[in-house]
mmCIF file of C-alpha atoms in Angstrom:
data_model
loop_
_atom_site.group_PDB
_atom_site.id
_atom_site.type_symbol
_atom_site.label_atom_id
_atom_site.label_comp_id
_atom_site.label_asym_id
_atom_site.label_seq_id
_atom_site.Cartn_x
_atom_site.Cartn_y
_atom_site.Cartn_z
ATOM 1 C CA UNK A 1 13.029 -315.717 114.792
ATOM 2 C CA UNK A 2 14.282 -312.776 116.849
ATOM 3 C CA UNK A 3 15.487 -310.976 113.737
ATOM 4 C CA UNK A 4 12.143 -311.512 112.017
ATOM 5 C CA UNK A 5 10.314 -309.969 114.996
ATOM 6 C CA UNK A 6 12.608 -306.923 114.914
ATOM 7 C CA UNK A 7 11.982 -306.441 111.207
ATOM 8 C CA UNK A 8 8.228 -306.717 111.750
ATOM 9 C CA UNK A 9 8.206 -304.159 114.574
ATOM 10 C CA UNK A 10 10.385 -301.826 112.500
ATOM 11 C CA UNK A 11 7.965 -301.972 109.595
ATOM 12 C CA UNK A 12 5.059 -301.383 111.975
ATOM 13 C CA UNK A 13 6.677 -298.215 113.323
ATOM 14 C CA UNK A 14 7.202 -296.953 109.778
ATOM 15 C CA UNK A 15 3.530 -297.494 109.012
ATOM 16 C CA UNK A 16 2.492 -295.584 112.129
ATOM 17 C CA UNK A 17 4.797 -292.621 111.528
ATOM 18 C CA UNK A 18 4.164 -292.340 107.798
ATOM 19 C CA UNK A 19 1.380 -289.944 106.856
ATOM 20 C CA UNK A 20 -1.173 -291.664 104.727
ATOM 21 C CA UNK A 21 -2.101 -290.035 101.474
ATOM 22 C CA UNK A 22 -5.830 -290.177 100.959
ATOM 23 C CA UNK A 23 -8.587 -288.080 99.518
ATOM 24 C CA UNK A 24 -8.331 -284.330 100.262
ATOM 25 C CA UNK A 25 -10.807 -282.872 102.756
ATOM 26 C CA UNK A 26 -14.122 -281.677 101.413
ATOM 27 C CA UNK A 27 -14.080 -277.999 100.419
ATOM 28 C CA UNK A 28 -16.370 -275.686 102.430
ATOM 29 C CA UNK A 29 -19.860 -275.405 101.064
ATOM 30 C CA UNK A 30 -20.433 -272.153 99.174
ATOM 31 C CA UNK A 31 -22.441 -269.622 101.142
ATOM 32 C CA UNK A 32 -25.630 -268.406 99.507
ATOM 33 C CA UNK A 33 -26.083 -264.626 99.833
ATOM 34 C CA UNK A 34 -29.226 -263.259 101.427
ATOM 35 C CA UNK A 35 -31.939 -262.177 98.967
ATOM 36 C CA UNK A 36 -31.454 -258.503 99.881
ATOM 37 C CA UNK A 37 -27.697 -258.794 99.254
ATOM 38 C CA UNK A 38 -28.166 -259.230 95.522
ATOM 39 C CA UNK A 39 -26.585 -256.816 93.014
ATOM 40 C CA UNK A 40 -29.974 -255.392 92.010
ATOM 41 C CA UNK A 41 -30.610 -254.026 95.509
ATOM 42 C CA UNK A 42 -27.052 -252.775 95.839
ATOM 43 C CA UNK A 43 -27.441 -250.851 92.577
ATOM 44 C CA UNK A 44 -30.765 -249.345 93.645
ATOM 45 C CA UNK A 45 -29.284 -248.229 96.954
ATOM 46 C CA UNK A 46 -26.215 -246.771 95.267
ATOM 47 C CA UNK A 47 -28.450 -244.661 93.031
ATOM 48 C CA UNK A 48 -30.084 -243.165 96.148
ATOM 49 C CA UNK A 49 -26.730 -242.556 97.832
ATOM 50 C CA UNK A 50 -25.361 -240.859 94.721
ATOM 51 C CA UNK A 51 -28.441 -238.645 94.402
ATOM 52 C CA UNK A 52 -28.110 -237.487 98.029
ATOM 53 C CA UNK A 53 -24.323 -237.136 97.669
ATOM 54 C CA UNK A 54 -23.743 -239.023 100.891
ATOM 55 C CA UNK A 55 -20.594 -240.873 99.970
ATOM 56 C CA UNK A 56 -19.698 -244.382 101.076
ATOM 57 C CA UNK A 57 -21.799 -246.181 103.676
ATOM 58 C CA UNK A 58 -20.744 -248.876 106.108
ATOM 59 C CA UNK A 59 -21.431 -252.455 105.036
ATOM 60 C CA UNK A 60 -24.035 -253.101 107.758
ATOM 61 C CA UNK A 61 -25.824 -249.849 106.875
ATOM 62 C CA UNK A 62 -25.939 -250.826 103.204
ATOM 63 C CA UNK A 63 -27.397 -254.240 103.995
ATOM 64 C CA UNK A 64 -30.017 -252.680 106.278
ATOM 65 C CA UNK A 65 -31.135 -250.228 103.585
ATOM 66 C CA UNK A 66 -31.188 -253.001 100.981
ATOM 67 C CA UNK A 67 -33.344 -255.052 103.336
ATOM 68 C CA UNK A 68 -35.849 -252.172 103.449
ATOM 69 C CA UNK A 69 -35.921 -252.097 99.647
ATOM 70 C CA UNK A 70 -36.703 -255.810 99.431
ATOM 71 C CA UNK A 71 -39.290 -255.669 102.219
ATOM 72 C CA UNK A 72 -41.190 -252.876 100.473
ATOM 73 C CA UNK A 73 -41.097 -254.841 97.222
ATOM 74 C CA UNK A 74 -42.621 -257.871 98.930
ATOM 75 C CA UNK A 75 -45.325 -255.829 100.676
ATOM 76 C CA UNK A 76 -46.296 -254.021 97.469
ATOM 77 C CA UNK A 77 -46.464 -257.331 95.637
ATOM 78 C CA UNK A 78 -48.880 -258.588 98.299
ATOM 79 C CA UNK A 79 -51.214 -255.576 98.427
ATOM 80 C CA UNK A 80 -50.202 -252.385 96.644
ATOM 81 C CA UNK A 81 -53.241 -250.477 97.934
ATOM 82 C CA UNK A 82 -52.419 -251.259 101.548
ATOM 83 C CA UNK A 83 -48.665 -250.767 101.117
ATOM 84 C CA UNK A 84 -48.276 -248.039 98.474
ATOM 85 C CA UNK A 85 -44.853 -246.764 99.590
ATOM 86 C CA UNK A 86 -41.936 -247.737 97.378
ATOM 87 C CA UNK A 87 -38.623 -248.899 98.793
ATOM 88 C CA UNK A 88 -36.744 -245.985 97.243
ATOM 89 C CA UNK A 89 -39.089 -243.550 98.992
ATOM 90 C CA UNK A 90 -38.586 -245.183 102.389
ATOM 91 C CA UNK A 91 -34.800 -245.351 102.154
ATOM 92 C CA UNK A 92 -34.509 -241.823 100.773
ATOM 93 C CA UNK A 93 -36.601 -240.424 103.615
ATOM 94 C CA UNK A 94 -34.609 -242.362 106.213
ATOM 95 C CA UNK A 95 -31.248 -241.164 104.922
ATOM 96 C CA UNK A 96 -32.419 -237.581 104.389
ATOM 97 C CA UNK A 97 -33.765 -236.933 107.896
ATOM 98 C CA UNK A 98 -30.412 -238.054 109.302
ATOM 99 C CA UNK A 99 -27.894 -236.844 106.729
ATOM 100 C CA UNK A 100 -29.528 -233.521 105.805
ATOM 101 C CA UNK A 101 -30.176 -232.549 109.438
ATOM 102 C CA UNK A 102 -27.509 -231.140 111.733
ATOM 103 C CA UNK A 103 -26.492 -234.726 112.587
ATOM 104 C CA UNK A 104 -24.873 -235.311 109.198
ATOM 105 C CA UNK A 105 -22.886 -238.329 108.061
ATOM 106 C CA UNK A 106 -21.620 -239.065 111.579
ATOM 107 C CA UNK A 107 -25.087 -240.348 112.530
ATOM 108 C CA UNK A 108 -25.348 -242.783 109.622
ATOM 109 C CA UNK A 109 -24.838 -245.770 111.896
ATOM 110 C CA UNK A 110 -26.904 -248.925 111.993
ATOM 111 C CA UNK A 111 -28.312 -248.574 115.572
ATOM 112 C CA UNK A 112 -29.285 -244.953 114.920
ATOM 113 C CA UNK A 113 -30.882 -245.674 111.537
ATOM 114 C CA UNK A 114 -32.882 -248.532 113.011
ATOM 115 C CA UNK A 115 -34.258 -246.255 115.724
ATOM 116 C CA UNK A 116 -35.046 -243.467 113.266
ATOM 117 C CA UNK A 117 -36.818 -245.854 110.911
ATOM 118 C CA UNK A 118 -39.155 -247.092 113.657
ATOM 119 C CA UNK A 119 -40.036 -243.473 114.524
ATOM 120 C CA UNK A 120 -41.043 -242.399 111.019
ATOM 121 C CA UNK A 121 -44.759 -242.446 111.810
ATOM 122 C CA UNK A 122 -47.016 -241.352 108.922
ATOM 123 C CA UNK A 123 -48.241 -238.401 110.992
ATOM 124 C CA UNK A 124 -44.645 -237.248 111.521
ATOM 125 C CA UNK A 125 -43.782 -237.798 107.852
ATOM 126 C CA UNK A 126 -46.804 -235.744 106.789
ATOM 127 C CA UNK A 127 -45.297 -232.763 108.625
ATOM 128 C CA UNK A 128 -42.692 -232.495 105.878
ATOM 129 C CA UNK A 129 -40.042 -229.872 106.640
ATOM 130 C CA UNK A 130 -41.086 -229.770 110.308
ATOM 131 C CA UNK A 131 -39.818 -233.343 110.677
ATOM 132 C CA UNK A 132 -36.383 -232.400 109.357
ATOM 133 C CA UNK A 133 -36.285 -229.357 111.645
ATOM 134 C CA UNK A 134 -37.162 -231.627 114.579
ATOM 135 C CA UNK A 135 -34.123 -233.796 113.857
ATOM 136 C CA UNK A 136 -32.043 -230.613 113.781
ATOM 137 C CA UNK A 137 -32.846 -230.292 117.476
ATOM 138 C CA UNK A 138 -31.883 -233.865 118.374
ATOM 139 C CA UNK A 139 -28.265 -234.996 118.750
ATOM 140 C CA UNK A 140 -28.608 -238.568 117.512
ATOM 141 C CA UNK A 141 -24.984 -239.519 118.193
ATOM 142 C CA UNK A 142 -25.135 -238.075 121.697
ATOM 143 C CA UNK A 143 -28.492 -239.730 122.396
ATOM 144 C CA UNK A 144 -27.156 -243.108 121.314
ATOM 145 C CA UNK A 145 -24.069 -242.674 123.496
ATOM 146 C CA UNK A 146 -26.247 -241.794 126.499
ATOM 147 C CA UNK A 147 -28.558 -244.791 126.260
ATOM 148 C CA UNK A 148 -25.566 -247.059 125.625
ATOM 149 C CA UNK A 149 -23.783 -245.821 128.759
ATOM 150 C CA UNK A 150 -26.951 -246.532 130.746
ATOM 151 C CA UNK A 151 -27.110 -250.083 129.363
ATOM 152 C CA UNK A 152 -30.253 -249.216 127.406
ATOM 153 C CA UNK A 153 -28.931 -249.384 123.862
ATOM 154 C CA UNK A 154 -31.974 -251.431 122.843
ATOM 155 C CA UNK A 155 -34.218 -248.551 123.974
ATOM 156 C CA UNK A 156 -32.834 -246.039 121.484
ATOM 157 C CA UNK A 157 -36.088 -245.984 119.504
ATOM 158 C CA UNK A 158 -38.165 -245.207 122.602
ATOM 159 C CA UNK A 159 -35.844 -242.384 123.655
ATOM 160 C CA UNK A 160 -35.946 -240.897 120.157
ATOM 161 C CA UNK A 161 -39.738 -241.196 119.917
ATOM 162 C CA UNK A 162 -40.067 -239.389 123.261
ATOM 163 C CA UNK A 163 -38.032 -236.460 121.961
ATOM 164 C CA UNK A 164 -39.994 -236.297 118.709
ATOM 165 C CA UNK A 165 -43.285 -236.215 120.623
ATOM 166 C CA UNK A 166 -41.952 -233.352 122.739
ATOM 167 C CA UNK A 167 -41.194 -231.365 119.568
ATOM 168 C CA UNK A 168 -43.941 -232.407 117.142
ATOM 169 C CA UNK A 169 -46.651 -233.569 119.500
ATOM 170 C CA UNK A 170 -48.180 -237.049 119.702
ATOM 171 C CA UNK A 171 -48.705 -238.853 116.377
ATOM 172 C CA UNK A 172 -52.495 -238.898 116.485
ATOM 173 C CA UNK A 173 -54.295 -239.764 113.274
ATOM 174 C CA UNK A 174 -57.125 -237.364 112.456
ATOM 175 C CA UNK A 175 -60.475 -239.102 112.073
ATOM 176 C CA UNK A 176 -62.612 -237.699 109.287
ATOM 177 C CA UNK A 177 -66.323 -237.237 110.105
ATOM 178 C CA UNK A 178 -68.631 -239.791 108.601
ATOM 179 C CA UNK A 179 -70.576 -238.706 105.599
ATOM 180 C CA UNK A 180 -74.350 -238.614 106.129
ATOM 181 C CA UNK A 181 -76.158 -241.445 104.466
ATOM 182 C CA UNK A 182 -77.670 -240.469 101.151
ATOM 183 C CA UNK A 183 -81.469 -240.406 101.111
ATOM 184 C CA UNK A 184 -83.539 -241.108 98.096
ATOM 185 C CA UNK A 185 -85.067 -238.040 96.581
ATOM 186 C CA UNK A 186 -88.839 -237.763 96.465
ATOM 187 C CA UNK A 187 -88.765 -234.956 93.911
ATOM 188 C CA UNK A 188 -89.773 -236.036 90.414
ATOM 189 C CA UNK A 189 -87.049 -235.482 87.804
ATOM 190 C CA UNK A 190 -88.015 -233.279 84.898
ATOM 191 C CA UNK A 191 -87.475 -235.981 82.280
ATOM 192 C CA UNK A 192 -89.819 -238.469 84.069
ATOM 193 C CA UNK A 193 -93.579 -238.350 83.673
ATOM 194 C CA UNK A 194 -95.794 -238.038 86.728
ATOM 195 C CA UNK A 195 -97.363 -241.442 86.123
ATOM 196 C CA UNK A 196 -93.971 -243.186 85.917
ATOM 197 C CA UNK A 197 -92.798 -241.390 89.035
ATOM 198 C CA UNK A 198 -95.920 -242.429 90.934
ATOM 199 C CA UNK A 199 -95.211 -246.038 89.989
ATOM 200 C CA UNK A 200 -91.637 -245.699 91.296
ATOM 201 C CA UNK A 201 -92.872 -244.317 94.620
ATOM 202 C CA UNK A 202 -95.350 -247.189 94.970
ATOM 203 C CA UNK A 203 -92.577 -249.729 94.350
ATOM 204 C CA UNK A 204 -90.401 -248.071 96.997
ATOM 205 C CA UNK A 205 -93.152 -248.435 99.581
ATOM 206 C CA UNK A 206 -93.722 -252.066 98.661
ATOM 207 C CA UNK A 207 -89.995 -252.954 98.905
ATOM 208 C CA UNK A 208 -89.406 -254.647 102.314
ATOM 209 C CA UNK A 209 -86.894 -253.010 104.636
ATOM 210 C CA UNK A 210 -83.832 -254.911 105.752
ATOM 211 C CA UNK A 211 -84.166 -256.351 109.194
ATOM 212 C CA UNK A 212 -81.274 -255.970 111.593
ATOM 213 C CA UNK A 213 -79.532 -259.222 112.407
ATOM 214 C CA UNK A 214 -80.007 -260.381 115.968
ATOM 215 C CA UNK A 215 -76.946 -261.919 117.589
ATOM 216 C CA UNK A 216 -77.524 -265.463 118.688
#
């Protein structure tokens, strides 16, 4: 009886110390890339980079530019009249004002590009070469370092906009004067007889005028 107990306990210890062979753990689920991280957007961005002869961009900068491309595609698909700008135009302008100014490739960083992109107001963009010359006067790398040291890295866009306003003036949209309402001519056309014209004038007088709606 004693020997049988010892054999049983010995077998129990073997079972506890022996690693069981079971099913292997489940493999990690494959990660689905973001829509803007597709090859089509990477190829479109690379064509812009090659045309500007910029060289290689950081991974986060590439993804940010590809996100702009996709966003413009979606907006144009929604309402092309309201959002006429193409993604290639937006990204090209963003990279040019930074890379082709005195800042150069050193300023092609994600925080700086984000701030620049928010400051590309249509009024500033319409200035053309003056916008590029304005960025020649702004040290983007130094400005980013300053706001970061002050703990205001998230205010980079406001600091940059302030400097652009000092150089280019406030981005105020010009309001075109309203065209005067066209009045119906009372002069008889040459190809219309006097009798027909008299009938037209009588019909105009008989036509009731629209009454203004009164708010309830």
